[in-house]
Coordinates of C-alpha atoms and ligand atoms in Angstrom, one line a residue:
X388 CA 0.0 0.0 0.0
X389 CA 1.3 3.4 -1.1
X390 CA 0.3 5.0 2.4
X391 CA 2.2 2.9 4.2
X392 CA 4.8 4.5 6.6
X393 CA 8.4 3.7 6.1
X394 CA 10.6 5.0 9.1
X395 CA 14.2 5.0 9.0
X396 CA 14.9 1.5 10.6
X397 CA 13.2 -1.6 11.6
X398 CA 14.4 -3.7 14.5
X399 CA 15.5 -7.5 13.5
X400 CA 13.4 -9.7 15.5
X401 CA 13.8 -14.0 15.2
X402 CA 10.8 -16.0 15.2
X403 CA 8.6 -15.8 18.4
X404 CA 9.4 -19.4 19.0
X405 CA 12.7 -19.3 18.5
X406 CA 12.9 -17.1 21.6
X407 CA 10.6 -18.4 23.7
X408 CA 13.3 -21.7 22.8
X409 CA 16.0 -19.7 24.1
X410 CA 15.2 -17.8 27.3
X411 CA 13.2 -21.5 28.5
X412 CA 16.7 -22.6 30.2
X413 CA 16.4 -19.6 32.4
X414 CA 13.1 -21.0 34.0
X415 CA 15.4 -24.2 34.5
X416 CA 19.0 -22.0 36.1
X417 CA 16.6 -19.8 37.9
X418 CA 19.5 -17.4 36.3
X419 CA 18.3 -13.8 35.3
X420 CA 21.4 -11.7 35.2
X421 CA 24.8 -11.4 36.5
X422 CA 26.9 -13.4 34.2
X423 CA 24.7 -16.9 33.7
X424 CA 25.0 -19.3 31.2
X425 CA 23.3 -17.4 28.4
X426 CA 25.9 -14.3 28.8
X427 CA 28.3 -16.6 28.8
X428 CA 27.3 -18.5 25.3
X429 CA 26.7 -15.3 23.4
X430 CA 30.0 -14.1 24.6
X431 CA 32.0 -17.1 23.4
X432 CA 29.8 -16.8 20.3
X433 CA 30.9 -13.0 19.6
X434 CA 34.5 -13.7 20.0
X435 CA 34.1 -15.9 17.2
X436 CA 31.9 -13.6 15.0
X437 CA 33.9 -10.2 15.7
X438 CA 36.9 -12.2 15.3
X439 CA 38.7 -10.6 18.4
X440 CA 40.2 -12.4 21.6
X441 CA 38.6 -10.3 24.3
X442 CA 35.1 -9.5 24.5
X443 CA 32.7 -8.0 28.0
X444 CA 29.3 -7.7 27.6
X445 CA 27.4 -4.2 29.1
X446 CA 23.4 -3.6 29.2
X447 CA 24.0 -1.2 26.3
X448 CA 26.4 0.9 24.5
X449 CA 26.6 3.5 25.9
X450 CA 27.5 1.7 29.8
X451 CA 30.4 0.0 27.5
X452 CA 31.8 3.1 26.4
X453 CA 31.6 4.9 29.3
X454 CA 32.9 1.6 31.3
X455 CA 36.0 1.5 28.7
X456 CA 36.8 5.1 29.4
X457 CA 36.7 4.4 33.4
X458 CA 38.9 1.5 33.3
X459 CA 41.9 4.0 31.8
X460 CA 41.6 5.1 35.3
X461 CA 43.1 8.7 34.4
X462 CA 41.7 12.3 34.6
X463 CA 42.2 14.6 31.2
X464 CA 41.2 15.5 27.7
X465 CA 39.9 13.2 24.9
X466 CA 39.9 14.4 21.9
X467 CA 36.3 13.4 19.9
X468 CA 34.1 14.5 17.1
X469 CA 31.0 16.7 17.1
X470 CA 29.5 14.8 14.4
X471 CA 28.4 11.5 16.1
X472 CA 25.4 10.4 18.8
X473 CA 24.6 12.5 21.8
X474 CA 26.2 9.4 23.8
X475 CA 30.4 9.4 22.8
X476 CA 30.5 12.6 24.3
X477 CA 28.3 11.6 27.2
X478 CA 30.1 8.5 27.9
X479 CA 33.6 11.1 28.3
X480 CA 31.7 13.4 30.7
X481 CA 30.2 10.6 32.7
X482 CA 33.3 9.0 32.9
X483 CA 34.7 12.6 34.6
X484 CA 37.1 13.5 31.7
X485 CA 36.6 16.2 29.1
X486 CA 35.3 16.3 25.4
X487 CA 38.1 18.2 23.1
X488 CA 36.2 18.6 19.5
X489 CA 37.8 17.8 16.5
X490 CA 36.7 18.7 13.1
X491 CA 35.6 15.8 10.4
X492 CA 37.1 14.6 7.6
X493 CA 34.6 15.8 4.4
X494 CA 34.2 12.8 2.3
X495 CA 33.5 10.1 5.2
X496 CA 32.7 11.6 8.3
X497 CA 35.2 10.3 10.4
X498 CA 37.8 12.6 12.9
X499 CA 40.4 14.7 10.7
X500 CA 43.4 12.8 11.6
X501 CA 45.2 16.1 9.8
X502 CA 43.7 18.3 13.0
X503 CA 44.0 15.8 15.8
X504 CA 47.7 16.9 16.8
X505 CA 46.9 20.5 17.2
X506 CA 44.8 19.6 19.9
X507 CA 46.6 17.3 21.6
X508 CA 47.9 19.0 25.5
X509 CA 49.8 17.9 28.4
X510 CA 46.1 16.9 29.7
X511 CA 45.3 14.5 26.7
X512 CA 44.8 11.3 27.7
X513 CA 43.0 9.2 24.8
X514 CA 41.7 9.9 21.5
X515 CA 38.1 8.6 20.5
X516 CA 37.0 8.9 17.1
X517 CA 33.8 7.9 15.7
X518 CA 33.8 4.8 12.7
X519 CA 30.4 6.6 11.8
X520 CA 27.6 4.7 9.6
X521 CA 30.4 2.0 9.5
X522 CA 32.9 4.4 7.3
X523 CA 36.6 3.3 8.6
X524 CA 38.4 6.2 10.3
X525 CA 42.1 6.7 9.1
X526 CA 43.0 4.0 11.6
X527 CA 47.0 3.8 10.6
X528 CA 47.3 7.6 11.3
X529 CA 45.5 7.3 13.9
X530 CA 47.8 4.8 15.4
X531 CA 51.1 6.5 14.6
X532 CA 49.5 9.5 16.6
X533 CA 49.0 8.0 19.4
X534 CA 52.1 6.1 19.8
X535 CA 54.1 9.6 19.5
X536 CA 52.3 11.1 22.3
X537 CA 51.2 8.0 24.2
X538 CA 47.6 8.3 24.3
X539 CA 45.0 5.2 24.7
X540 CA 42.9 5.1 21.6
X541 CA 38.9 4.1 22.2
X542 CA 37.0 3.6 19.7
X543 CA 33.3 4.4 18.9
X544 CA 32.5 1.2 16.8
X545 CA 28.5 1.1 17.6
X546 CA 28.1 1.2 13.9
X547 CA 30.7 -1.2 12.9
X548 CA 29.3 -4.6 13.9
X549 CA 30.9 -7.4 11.1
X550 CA 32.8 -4.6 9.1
X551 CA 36.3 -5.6 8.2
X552 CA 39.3 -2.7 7.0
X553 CA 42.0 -4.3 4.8
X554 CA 41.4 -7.6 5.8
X555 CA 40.8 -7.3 9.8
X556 CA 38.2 -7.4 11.8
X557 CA 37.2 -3.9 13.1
X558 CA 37.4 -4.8 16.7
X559 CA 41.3 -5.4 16.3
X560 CA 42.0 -1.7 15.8
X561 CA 42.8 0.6 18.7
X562 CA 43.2 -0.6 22.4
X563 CA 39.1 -0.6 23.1
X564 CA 36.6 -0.7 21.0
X565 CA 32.4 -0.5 21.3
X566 CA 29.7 -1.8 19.7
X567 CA 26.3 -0.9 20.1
X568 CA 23.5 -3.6 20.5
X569 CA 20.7 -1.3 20.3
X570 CA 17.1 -2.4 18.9
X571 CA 17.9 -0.1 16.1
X572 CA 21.2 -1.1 15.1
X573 CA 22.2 -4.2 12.5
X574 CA 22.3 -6.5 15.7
X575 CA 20.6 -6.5 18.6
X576 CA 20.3 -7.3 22.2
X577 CA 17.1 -5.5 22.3
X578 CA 19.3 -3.2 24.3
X579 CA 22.7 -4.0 24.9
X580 CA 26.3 -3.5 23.8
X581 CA 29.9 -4.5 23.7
X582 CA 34.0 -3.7 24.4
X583 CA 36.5 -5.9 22.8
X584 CA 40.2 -5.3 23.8
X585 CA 43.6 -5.9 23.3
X586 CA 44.5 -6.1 26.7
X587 CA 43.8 -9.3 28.2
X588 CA 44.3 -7.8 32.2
X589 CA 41.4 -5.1 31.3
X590 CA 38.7 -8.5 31.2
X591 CA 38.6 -8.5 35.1
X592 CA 38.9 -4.6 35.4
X593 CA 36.0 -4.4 32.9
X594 CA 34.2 -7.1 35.4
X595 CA 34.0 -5.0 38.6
X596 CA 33.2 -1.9 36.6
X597 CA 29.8 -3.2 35.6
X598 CA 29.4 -4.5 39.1
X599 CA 29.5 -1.6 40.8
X600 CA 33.2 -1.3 40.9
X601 CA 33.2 -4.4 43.3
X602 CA 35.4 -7.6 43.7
X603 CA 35.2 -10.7 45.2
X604 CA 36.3 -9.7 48.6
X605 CA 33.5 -7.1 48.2
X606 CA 35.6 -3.9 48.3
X607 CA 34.9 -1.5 45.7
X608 CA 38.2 -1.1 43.7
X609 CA 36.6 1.2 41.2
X610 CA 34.2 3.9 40.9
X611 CA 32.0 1.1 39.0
X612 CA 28.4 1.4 37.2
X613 CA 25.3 -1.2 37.1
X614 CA 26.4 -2.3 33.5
X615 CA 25.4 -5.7 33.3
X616 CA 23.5 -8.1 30.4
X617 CA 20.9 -9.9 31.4
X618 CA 19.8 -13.8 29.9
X619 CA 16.9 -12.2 28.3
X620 CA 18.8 -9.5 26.2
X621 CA 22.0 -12.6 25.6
X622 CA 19.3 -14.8 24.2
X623 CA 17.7 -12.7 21.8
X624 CA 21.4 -12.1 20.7
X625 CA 22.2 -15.4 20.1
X626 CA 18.8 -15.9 18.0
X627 CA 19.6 -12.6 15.9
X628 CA 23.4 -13.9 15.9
X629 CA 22.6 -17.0 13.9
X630 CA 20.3 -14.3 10.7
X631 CA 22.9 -11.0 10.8
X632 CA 24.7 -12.1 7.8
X633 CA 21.9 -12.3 5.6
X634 CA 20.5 -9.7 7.3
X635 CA 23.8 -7.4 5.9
X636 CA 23.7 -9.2 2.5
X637 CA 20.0 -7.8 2.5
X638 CA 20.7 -4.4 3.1
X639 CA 23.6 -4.8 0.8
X640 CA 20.7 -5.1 -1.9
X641 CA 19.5 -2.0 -0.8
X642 CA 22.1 0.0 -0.6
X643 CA 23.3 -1.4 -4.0
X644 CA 19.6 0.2 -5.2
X645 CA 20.3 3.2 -3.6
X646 CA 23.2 3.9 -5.1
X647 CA 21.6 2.9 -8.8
X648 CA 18.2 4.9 -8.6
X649 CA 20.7 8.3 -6.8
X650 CA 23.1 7.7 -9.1
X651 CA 22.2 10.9 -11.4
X652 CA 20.4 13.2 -9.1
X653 CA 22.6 16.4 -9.2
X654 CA 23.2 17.7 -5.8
X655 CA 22.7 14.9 -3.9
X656 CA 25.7 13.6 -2.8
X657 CA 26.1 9.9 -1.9
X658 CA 27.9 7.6 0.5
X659 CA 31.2 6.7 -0.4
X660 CA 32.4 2.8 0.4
X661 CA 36.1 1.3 0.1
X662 CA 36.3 -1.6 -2.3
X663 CA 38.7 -3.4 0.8
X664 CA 35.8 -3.2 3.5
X665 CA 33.4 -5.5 4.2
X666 CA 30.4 -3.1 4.9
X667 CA 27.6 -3.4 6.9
X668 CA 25.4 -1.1 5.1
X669 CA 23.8 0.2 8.5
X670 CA 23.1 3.7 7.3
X671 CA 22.3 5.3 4.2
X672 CA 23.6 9.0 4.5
X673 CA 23.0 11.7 1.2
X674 CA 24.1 15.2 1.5
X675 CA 21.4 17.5 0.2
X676 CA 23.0 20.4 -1.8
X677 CA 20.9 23.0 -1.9
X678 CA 22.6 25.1 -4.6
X679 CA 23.0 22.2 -6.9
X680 CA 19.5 20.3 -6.2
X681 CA 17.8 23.3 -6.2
X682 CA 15.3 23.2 -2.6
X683 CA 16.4 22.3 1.1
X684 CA 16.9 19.3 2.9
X685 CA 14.4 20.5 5.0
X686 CA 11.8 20.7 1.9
X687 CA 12.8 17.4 0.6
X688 CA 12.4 16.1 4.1
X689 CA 8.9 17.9 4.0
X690 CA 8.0 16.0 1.0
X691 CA 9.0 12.7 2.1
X692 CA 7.2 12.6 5.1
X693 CA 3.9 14.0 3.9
X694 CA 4.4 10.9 1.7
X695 CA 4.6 8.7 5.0
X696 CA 8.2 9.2 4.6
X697 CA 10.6 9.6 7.5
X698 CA 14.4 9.5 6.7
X699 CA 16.1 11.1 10.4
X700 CA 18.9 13.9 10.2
X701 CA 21.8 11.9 11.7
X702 CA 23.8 13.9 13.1
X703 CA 22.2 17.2 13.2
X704 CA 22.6 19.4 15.7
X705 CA 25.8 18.8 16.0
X706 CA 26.8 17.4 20.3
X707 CA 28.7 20.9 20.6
X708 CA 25.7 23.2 19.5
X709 CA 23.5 21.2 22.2
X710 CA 23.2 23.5 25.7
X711 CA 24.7 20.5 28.0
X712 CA 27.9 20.7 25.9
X713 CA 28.2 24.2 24.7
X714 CA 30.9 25.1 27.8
X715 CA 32.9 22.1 25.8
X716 CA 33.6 24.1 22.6
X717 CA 32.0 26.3 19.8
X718 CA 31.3 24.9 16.6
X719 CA 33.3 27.8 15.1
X720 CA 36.1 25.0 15.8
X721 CA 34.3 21.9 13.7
X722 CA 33.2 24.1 10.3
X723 CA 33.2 21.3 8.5
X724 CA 30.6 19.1 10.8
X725 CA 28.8 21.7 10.8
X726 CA 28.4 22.5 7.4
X727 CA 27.9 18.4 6.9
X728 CA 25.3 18.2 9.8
X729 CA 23.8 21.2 7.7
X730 CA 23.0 18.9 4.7
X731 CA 23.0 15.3 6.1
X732 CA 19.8 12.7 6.0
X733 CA 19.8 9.2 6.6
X734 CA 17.1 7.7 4.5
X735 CA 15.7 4.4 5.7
X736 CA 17.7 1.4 5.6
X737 CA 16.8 -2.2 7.1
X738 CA 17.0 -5.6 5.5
X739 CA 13.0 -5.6 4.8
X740 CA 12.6 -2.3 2.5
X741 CA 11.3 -4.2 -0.7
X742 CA 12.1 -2.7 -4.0
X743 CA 8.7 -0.7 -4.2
X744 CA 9.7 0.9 -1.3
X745 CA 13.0 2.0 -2.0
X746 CA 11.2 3.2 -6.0
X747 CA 8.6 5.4 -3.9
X748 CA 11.7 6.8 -1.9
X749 CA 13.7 7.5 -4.7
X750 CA 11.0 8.9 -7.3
X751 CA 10.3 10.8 -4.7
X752 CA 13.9 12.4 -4.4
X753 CA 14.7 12.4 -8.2
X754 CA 11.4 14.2 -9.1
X755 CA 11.2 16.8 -6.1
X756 CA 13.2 19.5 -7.2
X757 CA 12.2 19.5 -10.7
X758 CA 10.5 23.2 -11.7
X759 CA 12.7 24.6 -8.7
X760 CA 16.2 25.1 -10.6
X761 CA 17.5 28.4 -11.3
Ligands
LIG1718 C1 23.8 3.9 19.3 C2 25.0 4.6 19.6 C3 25.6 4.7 20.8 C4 25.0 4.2 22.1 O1 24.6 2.9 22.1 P1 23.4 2.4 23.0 O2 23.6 0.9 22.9 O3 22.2 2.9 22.4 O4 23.7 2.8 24.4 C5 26.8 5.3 20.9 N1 27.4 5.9 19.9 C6 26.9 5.9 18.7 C7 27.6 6.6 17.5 C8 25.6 5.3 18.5 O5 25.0 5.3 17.3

């Protein structure tokens, strides 16, 4: 039906039985939380997946990030991007350090490895860049960086899950890296995320940090959080483990048509994938450009919801024009996220967008500026 509304994602779910399969055990270990068996299976199941040695598991993303941050144990700057989810720079905050904005790079979105230095200080402690919609940062600058100046390097993976870069896994680059398990992202926990390290010593760390900082002679060694995955989130993971690779070859599809219904549409500008990645087609970002198209993202985004429509402007405001994080930085510093954020829409991307649907989006998009160019 042509009136049908299409929203930017759709959350994988497995069949109902399938899951009501899974969680049954639980009835049986009386196990809820804290580390059962089901944690435990999904865990062993992600090292092999994410093809990394070291993986915790955290209630979501955002507890993994902020737990990854704690465990550096250090007080300082972290130089971040703008251009990314409310939460990285959250996470920093929470985790009592300070957000140090860096610009983006202009063709993938990613920190601007050519700024990071000047903003490096005696207080620096880590660098955390965004892999944003799954585009790779400039990992092997990235790298040489920090070794010269001896900072920790966390990545902000929640994008990334099954992407390699040049033949790794993405979890192997940096010292920490999360991933997002979030309903809306290409796996889920229903809510739930990931760290996977380098560090084997940081597993136990990382342990009592989402315990409330506690250890087994219960003293508090850490200023911890309540960070922990519960059975019910680790089985739906292991049920949407066992479909996420055709789940990505679907979206695949749909990026693939994407790309070959946008292909001529002057002034929109389109993602941009390396032929040596294994994508994950999570997102579908366009730049809208005015001048060239001829009206506004925010007419075409008009259009396409009054036609049931509703693509979301990731990232837009940018983390340092929100009110919380103003005292962190002006966006006079990050012109390029800014100008980016400016012109950026995700449209909607999820392995069950048939080909009509993607047509209606697309006509849509080709056909809306016409009579509007100078
Ligand atoms: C989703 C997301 C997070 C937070 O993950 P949650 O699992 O929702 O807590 C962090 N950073 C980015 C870039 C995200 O998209």
């Amino acid at each position: 039906m042509a009136n049908d509304k299409i929203f930017v994602t759709k959350p994988s779910l497995p069949e109902f039985e399938e899951y009501i399969n899974e969680i049954k055990y639980i009835w049986e270990s009386n196990i809820l939380t804290n580390f059962g068996d089901i944690h435990n299976k999904l865990l062993e199941q992600l090292k092999k997946y994410l093809s990394v040695p070291n993986v915790s598991l955290f209630t979501n993303g955002h507890i993994a990030l902020t737990s990854a941050l704690k465990a550096l144990g250090k007080k300082g700057e972290v130089i971040t991007t703008p251009f990314t989810f409310v939460s990285t720079t959250l996470a920093i905050v929470d985790a009592g350090l300070t957000p140090v904005f860096c610009d983006i790079d202009p063709e993938n979105y990613t920190i601007d490895v050519n700024m990071i230095e000047s903003l490096i200080t005696s207080d620096t402690v880590a660098i955390l860049p965004v892999h944003v919609y799954g585009n790779i940062c400039n990992v092997s600058r990235i790298e040489e960086i920090a070794k010269k100046y001896d900072l920790k390097v966390i990545y902000d993976a929640a994008h990334c899950f099954g992407i390699e870069h040049e033949g790794k896994a993405i979890g192997c680059y940096g010292d920490i890296s999360m991933f997002s398990f979030h309903a809306t992202k290409v796996f889920n926990t229903i809510e739930g995320g990931a760290l996977v390290y380098r560090d084997e010593n940081l597993s136990s760390v990382l342990k009592k940090i989402t315990n409330f900082g506690l250890d087994t002679g219960y003293n508090a060694s850490y200023i911890g959080t309540n960070g922990k995955m519960n059975e019910f989130q680790a089985a739906m993971g292991i049920c949407n483990l066992k479909k996420v690779d055709e789940n990505i070859q679907a979206r695949k599809y749909v990026y693939k048509k994407y790309m070959e219904l946008l292909s001529d549409v002057k002034g929109i500008v389109l993602p941009k994938i390396k032929e040596a990645t294994k994508g994950n087609y999570s997102y579908f970002p366009i730049q809208v450009d005015k001048a060239s198209y001829g009206i506004s993202k925010n007419k075409l985004m008009e259009l396409l919801n009054s036609n049931g429509i509703y693509p979301r402007e990731y990232f837009y405001p940018l983390i340092n024009e929100f009110d919380a994080y103003k005292g962190f930085g002006t966006v006079k510093d990050t012109p390029i996220a800014k100008q980016i954020s400016e012109r950026i829409l995700c449209l909607p991307m999820y392995s069950s967008l048939t080909d009509k649907d993607i047509e209606r989006i697309c006509t849509i998009i080709v056909e809306s500026n016409k009579g509007s160019e100078i």
